[in-house]
XYZ file of C-alpha atoms in Angstrom:
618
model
C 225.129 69.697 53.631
C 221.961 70.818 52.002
C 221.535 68.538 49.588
C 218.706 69.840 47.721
C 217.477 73.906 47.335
C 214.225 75.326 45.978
C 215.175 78.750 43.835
C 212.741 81.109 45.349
C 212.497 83.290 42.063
C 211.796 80.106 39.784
C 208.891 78.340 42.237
C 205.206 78.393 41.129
C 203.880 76.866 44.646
C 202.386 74.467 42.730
C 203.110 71.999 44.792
C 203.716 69.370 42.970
C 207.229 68.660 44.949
C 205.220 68.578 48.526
C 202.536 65.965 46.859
C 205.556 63.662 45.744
C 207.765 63.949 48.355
C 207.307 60.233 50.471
C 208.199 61.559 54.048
C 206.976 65.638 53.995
C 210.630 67.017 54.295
C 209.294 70.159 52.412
C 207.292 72.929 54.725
C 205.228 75.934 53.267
C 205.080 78.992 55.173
C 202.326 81.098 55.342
C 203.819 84.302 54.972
C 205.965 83.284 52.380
C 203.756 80.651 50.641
C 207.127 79.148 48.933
C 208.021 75.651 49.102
C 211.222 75.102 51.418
C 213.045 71.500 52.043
C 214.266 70.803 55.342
C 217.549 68.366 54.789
C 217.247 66.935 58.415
C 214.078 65.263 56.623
C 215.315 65.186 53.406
C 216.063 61.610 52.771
C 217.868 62.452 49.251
C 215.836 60.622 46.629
C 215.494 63.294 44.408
C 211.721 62.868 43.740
C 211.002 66.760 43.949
C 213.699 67.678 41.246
C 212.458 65.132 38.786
C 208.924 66.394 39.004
C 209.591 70.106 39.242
C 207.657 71.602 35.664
C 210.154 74.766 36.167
C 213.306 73.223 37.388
C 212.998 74.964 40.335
C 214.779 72.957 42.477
C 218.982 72.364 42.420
C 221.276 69.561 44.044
C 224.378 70.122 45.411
C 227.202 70.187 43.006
C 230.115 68.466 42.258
C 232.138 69.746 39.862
C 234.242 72.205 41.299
C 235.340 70.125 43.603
C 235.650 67.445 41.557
C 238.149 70.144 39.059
C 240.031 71.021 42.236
C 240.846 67.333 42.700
C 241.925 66.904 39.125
C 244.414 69.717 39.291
C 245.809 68.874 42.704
C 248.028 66.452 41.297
C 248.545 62.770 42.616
C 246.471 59.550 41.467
C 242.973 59.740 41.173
C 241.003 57.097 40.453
C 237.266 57.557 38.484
C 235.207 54.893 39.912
C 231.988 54.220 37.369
C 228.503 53.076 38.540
C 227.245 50.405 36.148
C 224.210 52.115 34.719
C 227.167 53.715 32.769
C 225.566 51.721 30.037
C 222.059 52.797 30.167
C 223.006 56.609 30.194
C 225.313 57.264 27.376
C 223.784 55.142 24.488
C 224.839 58.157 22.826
C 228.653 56.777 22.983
C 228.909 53.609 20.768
C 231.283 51.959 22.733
C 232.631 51.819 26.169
C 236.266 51.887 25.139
C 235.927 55.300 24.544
C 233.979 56.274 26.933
C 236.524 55.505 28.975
C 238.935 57.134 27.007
C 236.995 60.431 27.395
C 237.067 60.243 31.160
C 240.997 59.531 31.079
C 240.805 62.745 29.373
C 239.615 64.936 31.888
C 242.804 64.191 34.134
C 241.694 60.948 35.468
C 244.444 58.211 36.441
C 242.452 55.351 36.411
C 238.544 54.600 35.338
C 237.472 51.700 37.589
C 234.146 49.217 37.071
C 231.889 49.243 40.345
C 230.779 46.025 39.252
C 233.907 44.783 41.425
C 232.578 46.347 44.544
C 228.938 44.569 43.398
C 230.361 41.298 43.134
C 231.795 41.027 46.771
C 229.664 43.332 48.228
C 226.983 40.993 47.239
C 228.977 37.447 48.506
C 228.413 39.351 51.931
C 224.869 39.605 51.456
C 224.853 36.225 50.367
C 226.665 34.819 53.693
C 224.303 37.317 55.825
C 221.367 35.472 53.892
C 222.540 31.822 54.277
C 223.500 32.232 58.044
C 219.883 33.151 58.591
C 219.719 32.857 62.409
C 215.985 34.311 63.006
C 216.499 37.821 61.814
C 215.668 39.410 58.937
C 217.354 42.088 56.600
C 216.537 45.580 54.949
C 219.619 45.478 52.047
C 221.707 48.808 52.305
C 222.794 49.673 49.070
C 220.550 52.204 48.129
C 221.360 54.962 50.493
C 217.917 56.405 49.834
C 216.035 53.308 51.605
C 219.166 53.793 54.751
C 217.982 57.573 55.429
C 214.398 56.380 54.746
C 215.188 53.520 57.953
C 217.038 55.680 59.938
C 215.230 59.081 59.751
C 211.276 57.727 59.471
C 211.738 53.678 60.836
C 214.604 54.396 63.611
C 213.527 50.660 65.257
C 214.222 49.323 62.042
C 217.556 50.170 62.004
C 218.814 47.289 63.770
C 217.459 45.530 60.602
C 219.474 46.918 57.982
C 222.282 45.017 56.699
C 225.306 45.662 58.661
C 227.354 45.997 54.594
C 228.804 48.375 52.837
C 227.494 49.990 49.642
C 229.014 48.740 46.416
C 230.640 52.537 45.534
C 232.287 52.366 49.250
C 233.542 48.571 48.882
C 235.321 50.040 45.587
C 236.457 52.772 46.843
C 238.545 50.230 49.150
C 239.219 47.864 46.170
C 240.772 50.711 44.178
C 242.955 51.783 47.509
C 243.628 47.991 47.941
C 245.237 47.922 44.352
C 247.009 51.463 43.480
C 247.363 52.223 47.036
C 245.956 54.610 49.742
C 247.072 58.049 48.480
C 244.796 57.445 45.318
C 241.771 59.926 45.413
C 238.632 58.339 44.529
C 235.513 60.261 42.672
C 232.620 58.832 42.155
C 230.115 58.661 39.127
C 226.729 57.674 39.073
C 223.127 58.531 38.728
C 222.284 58.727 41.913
C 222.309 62.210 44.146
C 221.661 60.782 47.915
C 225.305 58.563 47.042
C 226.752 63.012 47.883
C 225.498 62.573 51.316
C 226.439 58.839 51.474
C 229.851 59.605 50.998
C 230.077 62.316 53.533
C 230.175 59.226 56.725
C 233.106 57.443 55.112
C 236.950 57.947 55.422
C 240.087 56.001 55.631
C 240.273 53.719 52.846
C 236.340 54.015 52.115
C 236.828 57.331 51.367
C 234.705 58.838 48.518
C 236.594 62.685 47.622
C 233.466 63.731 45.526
C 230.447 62.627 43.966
C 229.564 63.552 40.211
C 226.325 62.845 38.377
C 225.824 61.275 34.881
C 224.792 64.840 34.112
C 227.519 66.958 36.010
C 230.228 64.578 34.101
C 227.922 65.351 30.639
C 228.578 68.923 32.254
C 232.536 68.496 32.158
C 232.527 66.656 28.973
C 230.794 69.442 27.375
C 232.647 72.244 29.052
C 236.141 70.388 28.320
C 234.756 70.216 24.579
C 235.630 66.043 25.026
C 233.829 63.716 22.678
C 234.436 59.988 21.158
C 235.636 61.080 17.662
C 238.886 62.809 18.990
C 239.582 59.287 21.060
C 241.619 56.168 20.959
C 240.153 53.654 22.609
C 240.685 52.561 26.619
C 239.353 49.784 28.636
C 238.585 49.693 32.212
C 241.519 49.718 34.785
C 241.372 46.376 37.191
C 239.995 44.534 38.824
C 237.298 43.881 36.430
C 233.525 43.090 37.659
C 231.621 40.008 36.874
C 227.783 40.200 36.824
C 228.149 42.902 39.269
C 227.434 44.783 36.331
C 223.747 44.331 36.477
C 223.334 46.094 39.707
C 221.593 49.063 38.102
C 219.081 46.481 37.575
C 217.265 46.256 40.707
C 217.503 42.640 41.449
C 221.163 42.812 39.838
C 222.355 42.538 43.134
C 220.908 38.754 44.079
C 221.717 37.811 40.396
C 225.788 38.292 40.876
C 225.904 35.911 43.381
C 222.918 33.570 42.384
C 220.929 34.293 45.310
C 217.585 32.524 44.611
C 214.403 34.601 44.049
C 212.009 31.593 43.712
C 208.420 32.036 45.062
C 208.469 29.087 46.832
C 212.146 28.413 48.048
C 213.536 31.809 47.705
C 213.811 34.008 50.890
C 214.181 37.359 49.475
C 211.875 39.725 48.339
C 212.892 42.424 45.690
C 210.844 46.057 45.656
C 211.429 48.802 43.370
C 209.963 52.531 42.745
C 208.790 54.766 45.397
C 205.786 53.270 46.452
C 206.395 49.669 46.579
C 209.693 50.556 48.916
C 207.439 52.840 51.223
C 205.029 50.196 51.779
C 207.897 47.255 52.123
C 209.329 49.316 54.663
C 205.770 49.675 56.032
C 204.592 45.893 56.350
C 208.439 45.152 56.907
C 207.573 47.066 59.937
C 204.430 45.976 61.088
C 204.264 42.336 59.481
C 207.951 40.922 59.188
C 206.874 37.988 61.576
C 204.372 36.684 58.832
C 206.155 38.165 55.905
C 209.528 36.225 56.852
C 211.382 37.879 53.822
C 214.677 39.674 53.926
C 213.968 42.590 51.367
C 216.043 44.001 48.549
C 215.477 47.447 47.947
C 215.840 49.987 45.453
C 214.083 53.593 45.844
C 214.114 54.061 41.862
C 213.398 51.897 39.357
C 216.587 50.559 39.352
C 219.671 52.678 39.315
C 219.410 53.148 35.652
C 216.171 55.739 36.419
C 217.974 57.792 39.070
C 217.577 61.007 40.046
C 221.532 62.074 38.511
C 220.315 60.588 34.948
C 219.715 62.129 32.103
C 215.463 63.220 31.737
C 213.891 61.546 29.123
C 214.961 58.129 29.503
C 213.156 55.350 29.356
C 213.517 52.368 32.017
C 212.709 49.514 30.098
C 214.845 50.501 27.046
C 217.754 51.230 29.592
C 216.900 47.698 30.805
C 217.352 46.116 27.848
C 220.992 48.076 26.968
C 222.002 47.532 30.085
C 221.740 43.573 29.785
C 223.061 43.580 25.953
C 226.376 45.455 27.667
C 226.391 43.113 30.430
C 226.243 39.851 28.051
C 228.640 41.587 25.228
C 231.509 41.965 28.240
C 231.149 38.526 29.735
C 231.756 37.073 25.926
C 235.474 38.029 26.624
C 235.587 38.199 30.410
C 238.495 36.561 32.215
C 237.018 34.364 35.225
C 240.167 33.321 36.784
C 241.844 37.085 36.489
C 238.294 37.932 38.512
C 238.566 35.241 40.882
C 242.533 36.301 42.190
C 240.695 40.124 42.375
C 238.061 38.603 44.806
C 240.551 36.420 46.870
C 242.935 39.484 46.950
C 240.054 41.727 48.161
C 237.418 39.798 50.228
C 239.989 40.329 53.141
C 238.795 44.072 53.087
C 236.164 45.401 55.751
C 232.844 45.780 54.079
C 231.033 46.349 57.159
C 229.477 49.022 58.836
C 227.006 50.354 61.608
C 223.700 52.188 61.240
C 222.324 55.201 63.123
C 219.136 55.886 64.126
C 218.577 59.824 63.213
C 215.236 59.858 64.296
C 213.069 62.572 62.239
C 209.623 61.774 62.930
C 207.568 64.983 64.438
C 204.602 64.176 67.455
C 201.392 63.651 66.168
C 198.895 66.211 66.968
C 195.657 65.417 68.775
C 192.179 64.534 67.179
C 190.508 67.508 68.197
C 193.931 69.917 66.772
C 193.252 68.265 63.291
C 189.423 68.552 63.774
C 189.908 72.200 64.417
C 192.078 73.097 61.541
C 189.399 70.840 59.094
C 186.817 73.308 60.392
C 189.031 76.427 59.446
C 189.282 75.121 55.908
C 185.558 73.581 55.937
C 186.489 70.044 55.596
C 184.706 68.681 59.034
C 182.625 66.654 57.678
C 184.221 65.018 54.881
C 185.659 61.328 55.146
C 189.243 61.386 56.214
C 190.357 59.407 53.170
C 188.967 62.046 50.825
C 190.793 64.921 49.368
C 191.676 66.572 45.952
C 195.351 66.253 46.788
C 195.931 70.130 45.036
C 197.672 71.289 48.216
C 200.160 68.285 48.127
C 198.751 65.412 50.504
C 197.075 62.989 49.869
C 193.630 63.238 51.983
C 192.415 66.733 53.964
C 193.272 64.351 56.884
C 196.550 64.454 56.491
C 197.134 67.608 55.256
C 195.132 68.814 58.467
C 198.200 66.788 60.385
C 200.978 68.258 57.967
C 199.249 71.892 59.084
C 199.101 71.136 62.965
C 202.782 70.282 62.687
C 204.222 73.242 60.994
C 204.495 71.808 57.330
C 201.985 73.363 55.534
C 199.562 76.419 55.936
C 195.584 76.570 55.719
C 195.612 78.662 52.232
C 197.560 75.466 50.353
C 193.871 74.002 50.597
C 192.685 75.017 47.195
C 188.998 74.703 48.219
C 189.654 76.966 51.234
C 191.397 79.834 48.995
C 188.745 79.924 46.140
C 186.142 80.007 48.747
C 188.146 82.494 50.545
C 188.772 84.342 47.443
C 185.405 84.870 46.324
C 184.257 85.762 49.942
C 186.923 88.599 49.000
C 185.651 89.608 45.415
C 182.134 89.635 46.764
C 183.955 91.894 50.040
C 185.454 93.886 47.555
C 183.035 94.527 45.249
C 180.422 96.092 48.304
C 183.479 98.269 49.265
C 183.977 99.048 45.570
C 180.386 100.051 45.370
C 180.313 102.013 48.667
C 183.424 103.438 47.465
C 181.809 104.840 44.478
C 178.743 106.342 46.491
C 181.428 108.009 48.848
C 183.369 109.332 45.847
C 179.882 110.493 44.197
C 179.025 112.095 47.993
C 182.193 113.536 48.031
C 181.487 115.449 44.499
C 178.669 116.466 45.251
C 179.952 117.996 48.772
C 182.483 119.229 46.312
C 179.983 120.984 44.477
C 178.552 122.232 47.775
C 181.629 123.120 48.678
C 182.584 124.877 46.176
C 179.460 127.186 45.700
C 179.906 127.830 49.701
C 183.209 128.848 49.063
C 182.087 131.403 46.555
C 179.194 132.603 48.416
C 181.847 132.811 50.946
C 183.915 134.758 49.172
C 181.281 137.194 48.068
C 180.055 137.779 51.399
C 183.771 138.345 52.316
C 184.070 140.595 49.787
C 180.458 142.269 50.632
C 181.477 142.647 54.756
C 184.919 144.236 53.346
C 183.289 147.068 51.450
C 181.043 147.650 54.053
C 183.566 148.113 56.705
C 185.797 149.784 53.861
C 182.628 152.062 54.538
C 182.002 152.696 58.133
C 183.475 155.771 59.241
C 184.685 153.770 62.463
C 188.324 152.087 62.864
C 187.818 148.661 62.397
C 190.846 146.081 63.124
C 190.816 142.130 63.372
C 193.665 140.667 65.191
C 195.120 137.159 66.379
C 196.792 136.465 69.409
C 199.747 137.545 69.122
C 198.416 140.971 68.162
C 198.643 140.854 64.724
C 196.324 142.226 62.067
C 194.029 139.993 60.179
C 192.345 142.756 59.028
C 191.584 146.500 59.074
C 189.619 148.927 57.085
C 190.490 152.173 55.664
C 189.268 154.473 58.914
C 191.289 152.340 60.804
C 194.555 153.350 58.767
C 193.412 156.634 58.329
C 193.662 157.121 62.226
C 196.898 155.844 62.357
C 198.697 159.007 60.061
C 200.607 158.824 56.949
C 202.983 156.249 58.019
C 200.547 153.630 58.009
C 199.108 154.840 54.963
C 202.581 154.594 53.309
C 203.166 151.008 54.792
C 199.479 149.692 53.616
C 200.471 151.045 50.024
C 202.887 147.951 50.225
C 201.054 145.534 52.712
C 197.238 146.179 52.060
C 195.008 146.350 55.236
C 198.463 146.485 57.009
C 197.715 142.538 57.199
C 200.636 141.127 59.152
C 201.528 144.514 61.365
C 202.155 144.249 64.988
C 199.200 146.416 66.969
C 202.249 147.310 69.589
C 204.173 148.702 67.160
C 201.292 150.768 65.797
C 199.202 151.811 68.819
C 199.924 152.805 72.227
C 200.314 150.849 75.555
C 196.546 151.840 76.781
C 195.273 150.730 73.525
C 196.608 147.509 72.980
C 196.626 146.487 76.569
C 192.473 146.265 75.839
C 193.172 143.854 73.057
C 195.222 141.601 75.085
C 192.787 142.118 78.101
C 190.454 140.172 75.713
C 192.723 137.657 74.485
C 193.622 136.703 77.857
C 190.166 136.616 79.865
C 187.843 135.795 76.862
C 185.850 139.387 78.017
C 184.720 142.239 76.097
C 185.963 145.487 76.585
C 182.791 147.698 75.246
C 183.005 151.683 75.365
C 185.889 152.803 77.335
C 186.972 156.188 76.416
C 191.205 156.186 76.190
C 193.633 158.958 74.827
C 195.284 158.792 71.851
C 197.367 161.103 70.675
C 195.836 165.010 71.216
C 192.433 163.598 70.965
C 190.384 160.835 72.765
C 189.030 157.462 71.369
C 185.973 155.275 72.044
C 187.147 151.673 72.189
C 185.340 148.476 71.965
C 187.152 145.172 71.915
C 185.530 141.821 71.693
C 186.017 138.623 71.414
C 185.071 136.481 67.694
C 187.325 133.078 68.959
C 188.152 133.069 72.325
C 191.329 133.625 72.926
C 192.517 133.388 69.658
C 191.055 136.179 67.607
C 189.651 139.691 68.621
C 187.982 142.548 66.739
C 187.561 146.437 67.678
C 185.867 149.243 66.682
C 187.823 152.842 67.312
C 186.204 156.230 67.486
C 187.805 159.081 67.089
C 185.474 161.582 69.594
C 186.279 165.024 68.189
C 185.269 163.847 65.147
C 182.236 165.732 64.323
C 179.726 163.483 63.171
C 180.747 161.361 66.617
C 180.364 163.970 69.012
C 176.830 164.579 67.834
C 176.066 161.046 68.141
C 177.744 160.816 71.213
C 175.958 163.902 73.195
C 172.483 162.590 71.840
C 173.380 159.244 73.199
C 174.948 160.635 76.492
C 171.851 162.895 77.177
C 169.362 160.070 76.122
C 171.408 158.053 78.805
C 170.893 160.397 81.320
C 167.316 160.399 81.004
C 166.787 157.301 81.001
C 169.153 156.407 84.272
C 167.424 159.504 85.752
C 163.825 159.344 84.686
C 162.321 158.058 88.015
C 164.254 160.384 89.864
C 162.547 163.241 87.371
C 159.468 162.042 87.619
C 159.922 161.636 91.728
C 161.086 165.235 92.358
C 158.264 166.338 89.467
C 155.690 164.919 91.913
C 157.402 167.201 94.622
C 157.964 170.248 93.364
C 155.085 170.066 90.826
C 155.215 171.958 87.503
C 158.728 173.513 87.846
C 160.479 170.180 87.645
C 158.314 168.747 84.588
C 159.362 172.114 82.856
C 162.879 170.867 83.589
C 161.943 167.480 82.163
C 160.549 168.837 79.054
C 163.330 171.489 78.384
C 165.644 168.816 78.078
C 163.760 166.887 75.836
C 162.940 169.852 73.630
C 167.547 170.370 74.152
C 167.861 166.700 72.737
C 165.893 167.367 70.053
C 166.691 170.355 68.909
C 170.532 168.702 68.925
C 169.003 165.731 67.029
C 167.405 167.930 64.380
C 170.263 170.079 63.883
C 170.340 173.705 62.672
C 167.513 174.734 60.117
C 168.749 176.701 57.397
C-alpha cells in the first residue's frame, strides 16, 4: 500500500519534504524535477506531510472503508487511542464524545489504555528478566520500519510485543467475541500499514485518523449538543491512558526511569530517535540501556492530529483527563479485566526488510562534486536548499539515484546565468542576423525589381526581333515566346495566345512538327547546341538554332522563316561572304596561276556582294 503520495499538480520542488525526510525515501528525477516517495523506503512517519507549505502531499485514506464496515452490519467495535484527550479539547467532555462516535454506527467505543496497561506488564517482565540483552520498545511502528528497513541487525533487538492498538484489538475480541470488527482511531498514519501484518484475533479492519473521524463527524453533521451522554465500553484502562505521553508507557506499570538505578532510556522527536537508534547501534555495549521510543513528540503530536496544536498544552490536558478519570476509576473491576486478558498472546516476530542502497565510491561522489563545483569544499558544509544536509551527502543521494545535479541551488544559478549570459550573445547575434537579413531584404528587393525591369526590357526586345523566339523546359513546354514566334505558327496560335499569352504552358509537339521539335529534345537530351540547320516547315523552309540556357532542363531557339525577304538578303550576303572566306586561298592560289583573269573573278564577286549589300538605288 502506498502510504503516502505527492500531487504532482500541487508540488513546488521546494524540497522541503526531501530535507526532512530521516531515511531519503523521496527521489527527484531529473527529467521530471518532482518530488516522488518510494514506500519500500517510506518508513510512515509522516514528516513530509506535516511540513509540506502547499499540502502537497496525501495519506492513504480510511474512510470509505471504514463507511463500508459500518453499513455491513454485525458488531463493530471503535477502539480509541488515548491522545483522544489532547485532540478534541474542542468537546467538553468525553461522555459525549463517545456518544458522537456511537453515532456514526459504532457498537462499542473501547479505551486503548487497556491494551497499554498489559501491553506494558510485558515490557515490564522483558525488562526485569534482563538476561544480557537489550531492547528497542515496539510500540511506535514508525521506530519498527525505521529498525527493520535502515538497522536490519537491529532487529533481533526489538521487543518481541505487541503494539498497544493490536493487544486491544484482542482484548475487545476476548470480551464481545471474534466476529466483532475492530477500527481503529488515532493520530498516528504508519498504525495503516501496522495493521496490514495482523489477523486472527489481532486483526485491525481499518485505520482512521483524528482528522478523517473530524472528516465523518463533519460529513454526518454529528456534534455534542444533539448528544446524551456515553461512557467507554469495558474493560476500562488504568494509567495506560498516558501513553500518548511518551514515557506513558514505563509510567503504567512503574517502570523506574531513575538516572542512577533506572535501566531505561526514553527518546522522543525525530532526531533524538535517529541518533538512539544510531549509538544503540554502534555503542549499546557502553550505553547498557534498553530504549523507549517514540518518533513524535509523543503520540499527542502525530502526524493524524489536528495542525496547530501545541505539545506542551496537549501535555498538560492530557494529564488533567488522565487524573479526572482515575478520581472515579474502579481498581478491582480493572484488575479481573487484566487477569481475564493477560492469558492473550501479545507477542510477535520482527522482519528484517532491508532498504539500505550500496554506497557509492569516493571518487563517484568526488566526480559528481566537480559537476556541481563543490570539490573543494569541506564535506560537512552545505546550504541544505536541495534537501541534504551537506554537498557530501547530497553528492551520495545523486550517485544513488535519489536526487539530480540541478537540486544543487548553487549549481542552477550558476548554470542559469551561464545561460542568460549564452542567451543574451545569441540574442545579440540574433539581432545582427535579423538586421543582415533586412538589409539583404532591401537588396533583395531592389534586385528583384531591377530584375523585373530587365525582364520586362529583354521581353520587348524580343517582342521586337523579327525572329521566332521560344523558351522551353524539358518536357517541351513553353516558358516563353515572342510575337514572331506566334506569328509563324498561323491564326490558331494567335487565337489560343489571345487566352494564354506567349502560349506559356503549350506543348511544342502539339504545335510544331516532328523535325522541329526533335532539335529541341536533341538538346535537352545531350546538353548540345543545334546552331543553323535549315528544316522544312510547312511550304517554306526555316533556319533553326537550339541551345542550351540549363542543361538539360531548359532550352531556347531562334526560328527563321527563309523566304522572308529581309532574311534571304541577309542570308545570300552571309552565304556569299562564307564562300569567300572558305575559298579565299584557293582564289588567291589559282589568281597566282592564271594571273589577271582569276583576280577579275575575285573582284566581280566582291563588286556582286556589294552591290546585293547596297541594294537598288532609286
Amino acid at each position: 500500500m502506498d502510504l503516502f503520495k505527492i500531487n504532482k499538480d500541487a508540488c513546488i520542488g521546494c524540497y522541503a519534504c526531501v530535507r526532512v525526510c530521516p531515511v531519503k525515501a523521496i527521489e527527484v528525477k531529473a527529467e521530471e524535477n518532482v518530488a516522488k516517495i518510494l514506500p519500500n523506503r517510506c518508513i510512515g512517519c509522516g514528516s513530509c506531510k506535516n511540513i509540506c507549505p502547499v499540502d502537497a502531499i496525501d495519506y492513504h485514506e480510511s474512510i470509505i472503508e471504514t463507511k463500508e464496515i459500518l453499513n455491513s452490519g454485525g458488531k463493530i467495535a471503535a477502539i480509541c487511542a488515548p491522545s483522544i484527550s489532547g485532540e478534541f479539547v474542542d468537546i467538553t467532555d468525553y461522555r459525549k464524545f463517545v456518544q458522537m462516535i456511537k453515532a456514526l454506527g459504532f457498537t462499542y467505543v473501547c479505551e486503548v489504555s487497556i491494551g497499554v496497561d498489559l501491553v506494558a506488564q510485558k515490557y515490564q517482565e522483558l525488562f526485569e528478566n534482563f538476561n544480557g540483552k537489550y531492547y528497542l520498545s515496539t510500540c511506535c511502528p514508525v521506530v519498527v520500519q525505521l529498525v527493520e528497513k535502515f538497522h536490519p541487525d537491529l532487529v533481533s533487538n526489538l521487543a518481541p510485543i505487541i503494539s498497544p492498538m493490536v493487544a486491544t484489538a484482542k482484548i475487545v475480541r476476548n470480551t464481545y467475541g471474534s466476529d466483532v470488527k475492530v477500527v481503529y482511531i488515532g493520530p498516528c498514519i504508519a498504525n495503516k500499514n501496522e495493521a496490514l501484518k495482523y489477523s486472527d484475533d489481532g486483526k485491525i479492519d481499518s485505520v482512521l485518523t483524528f482528522v478523517e473521524l473530524r472528516q465523518l463527524f463533519k460529513e454526518q453533521n454529528i456534534n455534542e449538543g444533539m448528544l446524551e451522554y456515553s461512557e467507554f465500553d469495558k474493560p476500562i484502562g488504568y494509567k495506560g491512558s498516558l501513553y500518548p505521553i511518551s514515557n506513558g508507557l514505563l509510567q503504567a506499570v512503574d517502570i523506574s526511569e531513575d538516572l542512577l538505578t533506572g535501566e531505561v532510556i526514553t527518546a522522543e522527536g525525530r532526531n533524538s530517535v535517529l541518533e538512539s537508534v544510531r549509538e544503540f547501534e554502534l555503542s549499546i555495549e557502553t550505553i547498557k540501556r534498553h530504549f523507549n521510543l517514540f518518533y513524535c513528540d509523543g503520540c499527542i503530536m502525530g502526524p493524524g492530529t489536528s495542525r496547530g496544536g501545541r505539545p506542551y498544552i496537549r501535555r498538560s490536558i492530557t494529564i488533567d483527563y488522565v487524573k479526572k478519570r482515575l478520581k472515579t476509576f474502579d481498581k478491582s473491576e480493572w484488575d479481573k479485566a487484566v487477569l481475564k486478558h493477560s492469558t492473550l498472546n501479545f507477542a510477535t516476530t520482527f522482519t528484517p526488510n532491508d532498504q539500505r542502497l550500496q554506497e557509492p565510491s569516493g571518487e563517484k561522489v568526488k566526480e559528481i562534486l566537480k559537476v556541481i563545483g563543490k570539490e573543494f569544499i569541506k564535506s560537512e558544509s552545505g546550504c541544505g536548499a536541495c534537501g541534504y544536509d551537506s554537498c557530501n551527502d547530497f553528492a551520495v543521494a545523486v550517485s544513488k539515484g535519489l536526487a539530480h545535479t540541478d537540486m544543487c541551488l548553487n549549481f542552477t544559478l550558476k548554470n542559469r546565468q551561464e545561460y542568460i549570459k549564452n542567451l543574451k550573445g545569441t540574442n545579440e547575434k540574433l539581432a545582427k542576423t535579423q538586421e543582415a537579413l533586412r538589409d539583404s531584404e532591401k537588396i533583395a528587393k531592389v534586385e528583384q525589381l531591377a530584375a523585373k525591369d530587365a525582364m520586362e526590357t529583354v521581353d520587348a526586345m524580343l517582342q521586337k526581333l523579327p525572329s521566332a523566339v521560344v523558351i522551353a523546359d524539358k518536357k517541351l513546354k513553353i516558358v516563353h515566346s515572342n510575337q514572331s514566334f506566334i506569328d509563324l505558327l498561323g491564326d490558331d496560335a494567335l487565337e489560343i495566345s489571345d487566352i494564354i499569352p506567349g502560349l506559356i504552358g503549350a506543348d511544342l509537339k502539339t504545335l510544331l512538327p516532328y523535325n522541329i521539335y526533335n532539335q529541341f529534345s536533341y538538346a535537352l537530351q545531350n546538353g548540345e547546341d543545334v546552331m543553323n540547320r535549315d528544316l522544312s516547315y510547312k511550304e517554306g523552309l526555316l533556319n533553326v538554332s537550339v541551345f542550351t540556357i540549363k542543361r538539360g532542363n531548359v532550352v531556347g531557339a531562334i526560328l527563321r522563316d527563309m523566304y522572308a525577304p529581309e532574311v534571304r538578303k541577309e542570308e545570300v550576303i552571309k552565304r556569299v561572304t562564307e564562300v569567300i572566306d572558305k575559298n579565299l586561298a584557293m582564289v588567291q592560289e589559282i589568281g597566282f596561276l592564271l594571273g589577271e583573269g582569276a583576280s577579275e573573278t575575285e573582284q566581280m564577286l566582291n563588286s556582286i556582294l556589294k552591290t546585293y549589300k547596297d541594294g537598288p538605288r532609286r
